[in-house]
CSV table of C-alpha atoms in Angstrom, one decimal:
chain,number,residue,atom,x,y,z
A,801,MET,CA,-5.3,-68.7,-49.6
A,802,GLY,CA,-5.0,-70.3,-46.2
A,803,ASP,CA,-2.6,-73.1,-47.4
A,804,ARG,CA,-0.1,-70.6,-49.0
A,805,ALA,CA,3.2,-69.9,-47.1
A,806,ARG,CA,2.9,-67.0,-44.7
A,807,THR,CA,4.8,-63.9,-45.8
A,808,PRO,CA,7.6,-63.0,-43.3
A,809,THR,CA,6.9,-59.9,-41.4
A,810,LEU,CA,9.2,-56.9,-41.2
A,811,THR,CA,9.8,-57.8,-37.6
A,812,ALA,CA,11.0,-61.3,-38.4
A,813,LEU,CA,13.2,-60.0,-41.2
A,814,LEU,CA,14.8,-57.5,-39.0
A,815,CYS,CA,15.5,-60.2,-36.4
A,816,LEU,CA,17.3,-62.6,-38.9
A,817,GLY,CA,20.8,-63.9,-38.0
A,818,LEU,CA,23.6,-61.4,-38.4
A,819,CYS,CA,26.0,-63.6,-40.4
A,820,TRP,CA,25.4,-65.0,-43.8
A,821,GLY,CA,28.0,-66.7,-46.1
A,822,PRO,CA,31.4,-65.2,-45.6
A,823,CYS,CA,30.4,-63.7,-42.2
A,824,ASP,CA,30.6,-67.2,-40.7
A,825,GLN,CA,34.4,-66.9,-41.0
A,826,VAL,CA,34.7,-63.7,-38.9
A,827,GLN,CA,37.5,-64.2,-36.4
A,828,ALA,CA,37.7,-63.0,-32.8
A,829,GLY,CA,39.0,-59.5,-32.6
A,830,ALA,CA,37.5,-58.5,-35.9
A,831,ALA,CA,36.2,-54.9,-36.3
A,832,PRO,CA,32.7,-54.5,-34.8
A,833,LYS,CA,29.7,-54.5,-37.1
A,834,PRO,CA,28.6,-51.2,-38.6
A,835,SER,CA,25.2,-49.6,-38.3
A,836,ILE,CA,22.9,-49.3,-41.4
A,837,TRP,CA,19.9,-47.1,-42.1
A,838,ALA,CA,17.8,-45.7,-44.9
A,839,ASP,CA,17.1,-42.1,-45.8
A,840,PRO,CA,14.3,-40.9,-45.9
A,841,GLY,CA,13.2,-44.3,-44.6
A,842,PRO,CA,12.9,-48.1,-45.3
A,843,MET,CA,9.6,-47.6,-47.2
A,844,VAL,CA,10.0,-45.7,-50.5
A,845,SER,CA,7.5,-45.0,-53.2
A,846,ARG,CA,8.4,-46.4,-56.6
A,847,GLY,CA,10.5,-44.0,-58.7
A,848,SER,CA,11.7,-42.0,-55.7
A,849,PRO,CA,15.4,-41.6,-54.8
A,850,MET,CA,16.8,-42.8,-51.5
A,851,THR,CA,20.2,-43.4,-49.8
A,852,ILE,CA,21.5,-46.3,-47.7
A,853,TRP,CA,23.9,-45.2,-45.1
A,854,CYS,CA,26.6,-47.3,-43.4
A,855,GLN,CA,28.8,-46.2,-40.5
A,856,GLY,CA,31.6,-48.1,-38.8
A,857,SER,CA,34.7,-47.2,-36.9
A,858,LEU,CA,36.8,-44.1,-37.5
A,859,GLN,CA,39.5,-46.4,-39.0
A,860,ALA,CA,37.2,-47.6,-41.8
A,861,ASP,CA,38.8,-47.1,-45.3
A,862,VAL,CA,36.2,-48.8,-47.5
A,863,TYR,CA,32.6,-50.0,-47.3
A,864,HIS,CA,30.8,-52.8,-49.1
A,865,LEU,CA,27.0,-53.1,-49.6
A,866,TYR,CA,25.4,-56.5,-49.9
A,867,LYS,CA,21.9,-57.5,-51.1
A,868,ASP,CA,19.7,-60.6,-50.5
A,869,ARG,CA,22.3,-63.0,-49.1
A,870,VAL,CA,24.6,-62.6,-52.0
A,871,SER,CA,28.3,-63.0,-51.0
A,872,LYS,CA,29.6,-60.6,-53.7
A,873,PRO,CA,29.3,-56.9,-52.8
A,874,LEU,CA,26.6,-55.0,-54.7
A,875,ASP,CA,28.5,-51.7,-54.4
A,876,THR,CA,31.7,-50.2,-52.9
A,877,GLU,CA,32.1,-46.7,-51.5
A,878,ALA,CA,34.9,-44.8,-49.7
A,879,PRO,CA,34.0,-43.2,-46.4
A,880,GLN,CA,33.3,-39.5,-46.1
A,881,ASN,CA,36.3,-37.7,-44.5
A,882,SER,CA,34.5,-36.1,-41.6
A,883,SER,CA,32.1,-38.7,-40.4
A,884,LYS,CA,33.7,-41.9,-41.7
A,885,LYS,CA,30.3,-43.1,-43.0
A,886,ALA,CA,29.5,-44.1,-46.6
A,887,GLY,CA,26.3,-43.4,-48.6
A,888,PHE,CA,25.0,-45.8,-51.3
A,889,SER,CA,22.5,-43.9,-53.5
A,890,ILE,CA,19.5,-45.4,-55.3
A,891,GLU,CA,18.3,-42.9,-57.9
A,892,SER,CA,14.9,-44.5,-58.6
A,893,MET,CA,13.4,-47.1,-56.3
A,894,SER,CA,11.9,-50.1,-58.1
A,895,THR,CA,10.9,-53.7,-57.5
A,896,HIS,CA,14.5,-54.7,-58.4
A,897,THR,CA,16.0,-52.4,-55.7
A,898,ALA,CA,13.7,-53.6,-52.9
A,899,GLY,CA,15.0,-56.3,-50.6
A,900,LEU,CA,17.4,-57.0,-47.7
A,901,TYR,CA,20.6,-55.0,-47.4
A,902,GLN,CA,23.7,-55.3,-45.2
A,903,CYS,CA,27.0,-53.5,-45.2
A,904,ALA,CA,30.5,-54.1,-43.9
A,905,TYR,CA,33.7,-52.1,-43.8
A,906,HIS,CA,37.5,-52.7,-43.9
A,907,SER,CA,40.2,-51.2,-41.6
A,908,ARG,CA,43.9,-51.7,-42.0
A,909,ARG,CA,44.3,-52.7,-38.4
A,910,LYS,CA,41.5,-55.3,-38.0
A,911,GLY,CA,40.5,-56.2,-41.6
A,912,TRP,CA,36.9,-56.7,-42.5
A,913,SER,CA,34.1,-56.2,-40.0
A,914,GLU,CA,31.2,-58.5,-39.6
A,915,ARG,CA,28.1,-57.5,-41.6
A,916,SER,CA,25.5,-55.1,-40.2
A,917,ASP,CA,22.1,-56.0,-39.1
A,918,PRO,CA,19.8,-56.5,-42.1
A,919,LEU,CA,17.9,-53.5,-43.5
A,920,LEU,CA,14.7,-54.2,-45.3
A,921,LEU,CA,13.8,-51.8,-48.1
A,922,VAL,CA,10.2,-51.9,-49.3
A,923,VAL,CA,9.0,-50.3,-52.5
A,924,THR,CA,5.4,-49.0,-52.4
A,925,GLY,CA,3.1,-47.9,-55.2
A,926,VAL,CA,3.2,-51.0,-57.2
A,927,TYR,CA,-0.4,-52.2,-56.8
A,928,PRO,CA,-3.6,-50.1,-56.5
A,929,ALA,CA,-4.3,-48.5,-53.1
A,930,PRO,CA,-6.6,-50.4,-50.7
A,931,SER,CA,-9.3,-48.6,-48.6
A,932,LEU,CA,-9.2,-48.3,-44.8
A,933,SER,CA,-12.2,-47.8,-42.6
A,934,ALA,CA,-13.0,-47.8,-38.9
A,935,HIS,CA,-15.9,-49.5,-37.1
A,936,PRO,CA,-17.8,-48.2,-35.2
A,937,GLY,CA,-16.1,-44.9,-36.1
A,938,HIS,CA,-13.0,-42.7,-36.1
A,939,VAL,CA,-13.8,-41.3,-32.6
A,940,VAL,CA,-13.3,-43.8,-29.8
A,941,THR,CA,-13.8,-43.4,-26.1
A,942,SER,CA,-10.7,-44.1,-23.9
A,943,GLY,CA,-10.9,-47.8,-22.8
A,944,GLY,CA,-13.0,-48.8,-25.9
A,945,ASN,CA,-12.0,-50.8,-28.9
A,946,VAL,CA,-12.1,-50.1,-32.7
A,947,SER,CA,-11.7,-52.4,-35.7
A,948,LEU,CA,-9.8,-51.1,-38.7
A,949,SER,CA,-10.7,-52.8,-42.0
A,950,CYS,CA,-8.2,-52.8,-44.9
A,951,SER,CA,-9.7,-54.1,-48.1
A,952,SER,CA,-8.8,-54.3,-51.8
A,953,GLU,CA,-10.4,-55.4,-55.1
A,954,VAL,CA,-7.0,-56.7,-56.2
A,955,THR,CA,-5.7,-60.0,-54.8
A,956,GLY,CA,-3.6,-59.3,-51.7
A,957,ASP,CA,-2.0,-62.1,-49.7
A,958,THR,CA,-1.0,-60.0,-46.7
A,959,PHE,CA,-2.2,-56.7,-45.4
A,960,TYR,CA,-0.1,-54.3,-43.3
A,961,LEU,CA,-1.3,-51.6,-40.9
A,962,LEU,CA,1.0,-48.6,-40.0
A,963,LYS,CA,0.6,-45.6,-37.7
A,964,GLU,CA,2.3,-42.4,-38.9
A,965,GLY,CA,5.2,-41.6,-36.7
A,966,GLY,CA,4.9,-45.0,-34.9
A,967,ALA,CA,8.2,-46.5,-33.7
A,968,GLY,CA,7.1,-50.1,-34.0
A,969,PRO,CA,7.0,-52.3,-37.1
A,970,PRO,CA,3.8,-52.6,-39.1
A,971,ARG,CA,1.2,-55.0,-38.0
A,972,GLN,CA,0.4,-57.7,-40.5
A,973,MET,CA,-2.5,-60.1,-41.2
A,974,GLN,CA,-3.3,-62.7,-43.8
A,975,SER,CA,-6.2,-61.7,-46.1
A,976,ARG,CA,-9.6,-63.2,-46.3
A,977,THR,CA,-12.2,-62.8,-49.1
A,978,PHE,CA,-15.5,-61.0,-48.2
A,979,ARG,CA,-18.1,-60.1,-50.8
A,980,GLY,CA,-15.7,-60.2,-53.7
A,981,ARG,CA,-12.9,-58.2,-51.9
A,982,TRP,CA,-9.7,-59.2,-50.1
A,983,GLN,CA,-9.6,-57.8,-46.6
A,984,ALA,CA,-8.0,-57.9,-43.2
A,985,VAL,CA,-9.5,-56.6,-39.9
A,986,PHE,CA,-7.1,-55.2,-37.3
A,987,SER,CA,-8.4,-54.7,-33.7
A,988,VAL,CA,-7.0,-51.7,-31.9
A,989,GLY,CA,-7.6,-51.2,-28.1
A,990,PRO,CA,-8.4,-50.9,-25.3
A,991,MET,CA,-7.8,-47.3,-26.4
A,992,ASN,CA,-5.6,-44.8,-24.6
A,993,ALA,CA,-3.9,-41.6,-25.7
A,994,SER,CA,-1.0,-43.4,-27.4
A,995,HIS,CA,-3.4,-45.1,-29.9
A,996,GLY,CA,-4.6,-41.7,-31.3
A,997,GLY,CA,-3.0,-40.8,-34.7
A,998,THR,CA,-3.2,-41.3,-38.4
A,999,TYR,CA,-3.2,-44.9,-39.8
A,1000,ARG,CA,-2.7,-46.3,-43.3
A,1001,CYS,CA,-2.6,-49.8,-44.7
A,1002,TYR,CA,-0.9,-51.6,-47.6
A,1003,TYR,CA,-1.0,-55.1,-49.1
A,1004,ASN,CA,1.5,-57.3,-51.0
A,1005,SER,CA,1.8,-60.6,-52.8
A,1006,SER,CA,3.5,-63.6,-51.2
A,1007,SER,CA,5.5,-63.9,-54.5
A,1008,TYR,CA,7.0,-60.5,-54.1
A,1009,PRO,CA,7.1,-59.8,-50.3
A,1010,HIS,CA,9.1,-56.5,-50.6
A,1011,THR,CA,6.7,-55.0,-53.2
A,1012,TRP,CA,3.7,-53.2,-51.7
A,1013,SER,CA,0.7,-51.4,-52.9
A,1014,TYR,CA,0.1,-47.6,-52.8
A,1015,PRO,CA,-0.9,-46.5,-49.3
A,1016,SER,CA,-4.6,-46.4,-48.4
A,1017,ASN,CA,-6.5,-43.3,-47.5
A,1018,PRO,CA,-5.2,-41.8,-44.2
A,1019,LEU,CA,-7.5,-42.6,-41.3
A,1020,PRO,CA,-7.3,-40.5,-38.2
A,1021,LEU,CA,-8.2,-42.1,-34.9
A,1022,GLU,CA,-9.3,-39.7,-32.1
A,1023,VAL,CA,-9.4,-40.8,-28.5
A,1024,THR,CA,-11.9,-39.0,-26.2
A,1025,GLY,CA,-12.2,-39.1,-22.4
A,1026,VAL,CA,-8.5,-38.5,-21.8
A,1027,TYR,CA,-9.2,-35.2,-20.0
A,1028,ARG,CA,-12.0,-33.7,-18.0
A,1029,GLU,CA,-15.0,-32.5,-19.9
A,1030,PRO,CA,-15.4,-28.8,-20.8
A,1031,SER,CA,-18.7,-26.8,-20.7
A,1032,LEU,CA,-20.7,-25.6,-23.7
A,1033,SER,CA,-22.9,-22.5,-23.7
A,1034,ALA,CA,-24.8,-20.5,-26.3
A,1035,GLN,CA,-24.9,-16.7,-27.0
A,1036,PRO,CA,-27.4,-15.2,-26.8
A,1037,GLY,CA,-29.1,-18.4,-25.6
A,1038,SER,CA,-30.3,-21.9,-26.6
A,1039,LEU,CA,-33.7,-20.6,-27.7
A,1040,VAL,CA,-33.1,-18.7,-30.9
A,1041,PHE,CA,-35.3,-17.3,-33.7
A,1042,SER,CA,-34.7,-18.5,-37.2
A,1043,GLY,CA,-32.5,-16.0,-38.9
A,1044,ASP,CA,-30.8,-14.7,-35.8
A,1045,ASN,CA,-27.1,-15.0,-35.1
A,1046,LEU,CA,-25.9,-17.7,-32.7
A,1047,THR,CA,-22.4,-18.5,-31.3
A,1048,LEU,CA,-21.5,-21.5,-29.2
A,1049,GLN,CA,-18.6,-21.3,-26.7
A,1050,CYS,CA,-16.6,-24.2,-25.3
A,1051,ARG,CA,-15.0,-23.5,-21.9
A,1052,SER,CA,-12.3,-25.7,-20.5
A,1053,GLY,CA,-9.4,-25.5,-18.0
A,1054,ALA,CA,-6.2,-23.7,-18.6
A,1055,GLY,CA,-3.7,-25.1,-21.1
A,1056,PHE,CA,-6.1,-26.4,-23.7
A,1057,ASP,CA,-5.6,-24.8,-27.2
A,1058,ARG,CA,-7.7,-27.0,-29.4
A,1059,PHE,CA,-11.5,-27.3,-29.5
A,1060,ALA,CA,-14.0,-29.4,-31.5
A,1061,LEU,CA,-17.8,-29.1,-31.8
A,1062,THR,CA,-20.1,-32.0,-32.7
A,1063,LYS,CA,-23.8,-32.2,-33.4
A,1064,ASP,CA,-25.3,-35.5,-32.3
A,1065,GLU,CA,-26.7,-37.6,-35.0
A,1066,GLY,CA,-29.1,-40.1,-33.4
A,1067,LEU,CA,-27.4,-42.5,-31.0
A,1068,THR,CA,-24.1,-42.8,-32.9
A,1069,SER,CA,-20.8,-41.3,-31.8
A,1070,PRO,CA,-19.4,-38.4,-33.8
A,1071,GLN,CA,-17.5,-39.6,-36.9
A,1072,HIS,CA,-14.9,-36.9,-36.9
A,1073,LEU,CA,-13.5,-34.2,-34.6
A,1074,HIS,CA,-12.5,-31.1,-36.5
A,1075,GLY,CA,-10.3,-29.1,-34.2
A,1076,GLN,CA,-9.8,-25.4,-34.2
A,1077,HIS,CA,-7.8,-23.0,-31.9
A,1078,SER,CA,-10.7,-20.8,-30.9
A,1079,PRO,CA,-13.2,-21.9,-28.3
A,1080,TYR,CA,-15.9,-19.9,-30.1
A,1081,PHE,CA,-18.0,-21.5,-32.8
A,1082,PRO,CA,-20.1,-18.9,-34.7
A,1083,LEU,CA,-23.1,-20.6,-36.5
A,1084,GLY,CA,-24.1,-17.4,-38.2
A,1085,HIS,CA,-27.8,-16.9,-39.2
A,1086,VAL,CA,-29.5,-20.0,-38.0
A,1087,SER,CA,-32.1,-22.0,-39.9
A,1088,HIS,CA,-34.0,-25.2,-39.1
A,1089,THR,CA,-30.9,-27.2,-40.0
A,1090,HIS,CA,-29.1,-25.8,-36.9
A,1091,GLY,CA,-31.6,-27.2,-34.5
A,1092,GLY,CA,-30.1,-30.2,-32.5
A,1093,GLN,CA,-28.0,-31.4,-29.7
A,1094,TYR,CA,-24.4,-30.2,-29.5
A,1095,ARG,CA,-21.3,-31.2,-27.5
A,1096,CYS,CA,-17.8,-29.9,-27.4
A,1097,TYR,CA,-14.3,-31.3,-26.7
A,1098,SER,CA,-11.0,-29.8,-25.7
A,1099,GLY,CA,-7.5,-31.0,-26.4
A,1100,HIS,CA,-3.9,-30.0,-27.2
A,1101,ASN,CA,-2.5,-28.9,-30.5
A,1102,LEU,CA,-0.9,-31.7,-32.7
A,1103,SER,CA,-2.6,-34.4,-30.5
A,1104,HIS,CA,-5.3,-36.9,-31.2
A,1105,ALA,CA,-6.3,-37.1,-27.5
A,1106,TRP,CA,-9.4,-35.3,-26.4
A,1107,SER,CA,-11.4,-34.6,-23.3
A,1108,ALA,CA,-14.6,-36.2,-22.4
A,1109,PRO,CA,-17.6,-34.6,-24.2
A,1110,SER,CA,-19.3,-31.6,-22.5
A,1111,ASP,CA,-22.9,-32.0,-21.3
A,1112,PRO,CA,-25.3,-31.8,-24.3
A,1113,LEU,CA,-26.7,-28.4,-25.2
A,1114,ASP,CA,-30.0,-28.4,-27.0
A,1115,ILE,CA,-30.3,-25.6,-29.6
A,1116,LEU,CA,-34.0,-24.9,-30.2
A,1117,ILE,CA,-35.0,-23.0,-33.3
A,1118,VAL,CA,-38.1,-20.8,-32.7
A,1119,GLY,CA,-40.7,-19.6,-35.2
A,1120,MET,CA,-41.5,-22.8,-37.1
A,1121,TYR,CA,-45.3,-22.9,-36.2
A,1122,GLU,CA,-48.1,-20.6,-35.1
A,1123,LYS,CA,-47.9,-19.5,-31.4
A,1124,PRO,CA,-49.8,-21.3,-28.7
A,1125,SER,CA,-51.7,-19.7,-25.8
A,1126,ILE,CA,-50.8,-19.8,-22.1
A,1127,SER,CA,-53.0,-19.4,-19.1
A,1128,ALA,CA,-52.7,-20.0,-15.3
A,1129,GLN,CA,-55.1,-22.0,-13.1
A,1130,PRO,CA,-56.6,-20.8,-10.8
A,1131,GLY,CA,-55.0,-17.5,-11.8
A,1132,PRO,CA,-51.7,-15.6,-12.3
A,1133,SER,CA,-51.7,-14.3,-8.7
A,1134,VAL,CA,-50.8,-17.1,-6.3
A,1135,SER,CA,-50.4,-17.1,-2.5
A,1136,TRP,CA,-47.1,-18.1,-1.0
A,1137,GLY,CA,-47.0,-21.9,-0.5
A,1138,GLU,CA,-49.8,-22.7,-3.0
A,1139,LYS,CA,-49.6,-24.5,-6.3
A,1140,VAL,CA,-50.4,-23.1,-9.7
A,1141,THR,CA,-50.9,-24.8,-13.1
A,1142,LEU,CA,-49.7,-23.1,-16.3
A,1143,GLN,CA,-51.5,-24.5,-19.3
A,1144,CYS,CA,-50.1,-24.3,-22.9
A,1145,ARG,CA,-52.5,-24.9,-25.7
A,1146,SER,CA,-52.0,-25.2,-29.5
A,1147,GLU,CA,-54.6,-24.7,-32.2
A,1148,ILE,CA,-52.7,-27.1,-34.5
A,1149,SER,CA,-51.8,-30.7,-34.1
A,1150,LEU,CA,-48.6,-30.6,-32.1
A,1151,ASP,CA,-47.7,-33.1,-29.3
A,1152,SER,CA,-44.9,-31.4,-27.4
A,1153,PHE,CA,-44.9,-28.3,-25.2
A,1154,HIS,CA,-42.1,-26.3,-23.7
A,1155,LEU,CA,-42.3,-23.9,-20.7
A,1156,SER,CA,-39.6,-21.2,-20.3
A,1157,LYS,CA,-39.1,-18.7,-17.5
A,1158,GLU,CA,-37.5,-15.4,-18.5
A,1159,GLY,CA,-34.0,-15.0,-17.1
A,1160,SER,CA,-33.7,-18.6,-16.0
A,1161,PRO,CA,-30.5,-20.4,-17.1
A,1162,ALA,CA,-32.3,-23.8,-17.0
A,1163,ALA,CA,-33.5,-25.4,-20.2
A,1164,PRO,CA,-37.2,-25.1,-20.9
A,1165,GLN,CA,-39.4,-27.7,-19.2
A,1166,LEU,CA,-40.8,-30.3,-21.7
A,1167,LEU,CA,-44.0,-32.2,-21.7
A,1168,ARG,CA,-45.1,-34.6,-24.4
A,1169,LEU,CA,-48.6,-35.7,-24.9
A,1170,GLN,CA,-49.4,-39.4,-24.8
A,1171,ASP,CA,-52.6,-39.0,-26.8
A,1172,ALA,CA,-52.4,-37.1,-30.0
A,1173,ALA,CA,-56.1,-36.3,-30.1
A,1174,ALA,CA,-57.5,-32.8,-29.5
A,1175,PRO,CA,-57.3,-30.7,-27.4
A,1176,PHE,CA,-53.6,-30.1,-28.0
A,1177,GLN,CA,-52.5,-28.8,-24.6
A,1178,ALA,CA,-50.2,-29.6,-21.7
A,1179,SER,CA,-50.3,-28.6,-18.0
A,1180,PHE,CA,-47.2,-27.6,-16.1
A,1181,THR,CA,-47.7,-27.7,-12.3
A,1182,ILE,CA,-45.5,-25.3,-10.2
A,1183,GLY,CA,-45.3,-25.2,-6.5
A,1184,PRO,CA,-45.6,-24.9,-3.6
A,1185,VAL,CA,-44.6,-21.5,-4.9
A,1186,THR,CA,-42.1,-19.0,-3.3
A,1187,SER,CA,-40.9,-15.6,-4.5
A,1188,ASN,CA,-38.4,-17.5,-6.7
A,1189,HIS,CA,-41.2,-18.6,-8.9
A,1190,GLU,CA,-42.4,-15.1,-9.6
A,1191,GLY,CA,-41.6,-13.8,-13.1
A,1192,ASN,CA,-42.6,-14.0,-16.8
A,1193,TYR,CA,-43.4,-17.3,-18.4
A,1194,THR,CA,-43.6,-18.2,-22.1
A,1195,CYS,CA,-44.5,-21.5,-23.7
A,1196,TYR,CA,-43.9,-23.1,-27.1
A,1197,SER,CA,-45.3,-26.1,-29.0
A,1198,SER,CA,-43.5,-28.6,-31.3
A,1199,ASP,CA,-43.7,-31.9,-33.1
A,1200,SER,CA,-41.9,-34.8,-31.4
A,1201,THR,CA,-40.7,-35.9,-34.9
A,1202,PHE,CA,-38.7,-32.7,-35.1
A,1203,PRO,CA,-38.0,-32.0,-31.4
A,1204,TYR,CA,-35.6,-29.0,-32.0
A,1205,LEU,CA,-38.0,-26.9,-34.1
A,1206,LEU,CA,-40.4,-24.8,-32.0
A,1207,SER,CA,-43.4,-22.6,-32.6
A,1208,LEU,CA,-43.5,-18.9,-32.1
A,1209,PRO,CA,-43.6,-18.0,-28.4
A,1210,SER,CA,-46.9,-17.6,-26.7
A,1211,ASP,CA,-47.8,-14.3,-25.2
A,1212,THR,CA,-46.0,-13.6,-21.9
A,1213,LEU,CA,-47.7,-14.6,-18.6
A,1214,GLU,CA,-46.6,-12.8,-15.5
A,1215,LEU,CA,-46.8,-14.9,-12.4
A,1216,LEU,CA,-47.2,-13.0,-9.1
A,1217,VAL,CA,-46.6,-14.6,-5.7
A,1218,SER,CA,-48.2,-12.8,-2.7
A,1219,ALA,CA,-46.1,-12.3,0.5
A,1220,PRO,CA,-46.4,-15.0,3.1
A,1221,ARG,CA,-48.7,-14.4,6.1
A,1222,PRO,CA,-47.9,-15.4,9.7
A,1223,GLN,CA,-50.4,-18.2,9.5
A,1224,ASP,CA,-48.5,-19.7,6.6
A,1225,TYR,CA,-45.7,-20.6,9.0
A,1226,THR,CA,-47.5,-23.8,10.0
A,1227,VAL,CA,-45.6,-27.1,10.5
A,1228,GLU,CA,-47.6,-28.5,7.6
A,1229,ASN,CA,-46.7,-25.7,5.3
A,1230,LEU,CA,-43.0,-25.8,6.3
A,1231,ILE,CA,-42.7,-29.5,5.7
A,1232,ARG,CA,-44.5,-29.0,2.4
A,1233,MET,CA,-42.1,-26.2,1.5
A,1234,GLY,CA,-39.1,-28.4,2.2
A,1235,GLY,CA,-36.1,-28.4,4.6
A,1236,ALA,CA,-34.6,-25.2,3.3
A,1237,ALA,CA,-37.7,-23.2,4.3
A,1238,LEU,CA,-37.7,-24.8,7.7
A,1239,ILE,CA,-34.1,-23.9,8.4
A,1240,LEU,CA,-34.7,-20.2,7.4
A,1241,VAL,CA,-37.7,-20.0,9.8
A,1242,VAL,CA,-35.7,-21.5,12.7
A,1243,LEU,CA,-32.8,-19.2,12.1
A,1244,GLY,CA,-35.2,-16.2,12.1
A,1245,ILE,CA,-36.7,-17.3,15.4
A,1246,LEU,CA,-33.2,-17.7,16.9
A,1247,LEU,CA,-32.3,-14.2,15.7
A,1248,PHE,CA,-35.5,-12.8,17.2
A,1249,GLN,CA,-34.7,-14.4,20.5
A,1250,ALA,CA,-31.1,-13.2,20.5
A,1251,ARG,CA,-32.3,-9.6,20.1
A,1252,ASP,CA,-34.2,-9.7,23.5
A,1253,SER,CA,-31.8,-12.0,25.4
A,1254,PRO,CA,-28.8,-10.9,27.4
A,1255,GLY,CA,-26.6,-13.4,25.6
A,1256,SER,CA,-24.7,-12.8,22.4
A,1257,LEU,CA,-26.0,-13.6,18.9
A,1258,GLU,CA,-23.4,-16.4,18.8
A,1259,ASP,CA,-24.9,-18.0,21.9
A,1260,ALA,CA,-28.4,-17.8,20.4
A,1261,ALA,CA,-27.1,-19.5,17.2
A,1262,ARG,CA,-25.5,-22.2,19.3
A,1263,ARG,CA,-28.7,-22.8,21.1
């Protein structure tokens, strides 16, 4: 197929010379050339009606329509009274009516005009539809690239790629054979918001360049990373019992009215973004199939441009295995500044353990065993402790093969932290507690000094 003549593109055809045959005899001062267009458009499905419109000056008294370089007019029409344009109707588009058209008009003062620019009419639906696919997927990050593959089981010499609503001409590429199919691969990118949209492809034969196939399946391309990422939260929380109701909410800045939710599938990007107007995504009564990592996107209505993805939110389904036990070493009552170890132990062979603190917005801590042999337990070290560590703790166990399916919760363990004693304010303890504790103690000393000094509190603070 490589030694066959290349099929002219629509771009080349639309840029052909303006004068053919008798047009070469146009004299200076002749009427200006008219404009020509097709309604509903230059690509018409076989059997459908369409109209070619020609419009010249207000003095036009008759219009001629020409086809495929033929000097003799194909049709003649009188102009409409109000607009001085003429319409040439084609009742049923076919392979015979496809081709290149031009028009000209006559006026009593200046005679015949030069011919219009050429208009290419293409008839579609003559050959079976090709298929269009995207690699690596339909959802592409801004700045990335995507390959659109158009293929057919029927011999096609040239493939064309069009974007719905696009102002430019179709892209074209000569076909190649691959595994018994004819195909062409179009590279799109680096991606920006303007590349988002719905694409289709066609093919034709070099013997009949104006006769095209049915359109392929529509392929939407979604561009992410155009706007700032939203945030994703779960109500009542990311730890949910099997059978309970769960709703995810996507929060974004003002002005966004379209939202999409995706569930990560391995390391691949989402294949589709199904937008909706509400930022709430009710998942209903959850089961093990709802466990996973979710992200959301925000965008604008009737647009294929989306925000960057939100931070991932892990939805953990509770109640899949027997509950583990939890204990504290050396005990559940801990002195301020000391460390404590919370131990989670399972009676069945599970290799992952999760520690959750009641009321904490943070995701549960996760520890995974390196050795799958018994005992099946993990130790979470907390500290040096402060009053912030006080509270109720629960742990869960899971299998790393199914990381989002958790056991029943352990019994609750209440961790108590005793108040600090004066001797706890040693340099060693303060350094161990970190800079924040040191700052608080220094401020306390300054305030104490300010109470007994003649200077103001501000002076003490400055000191």
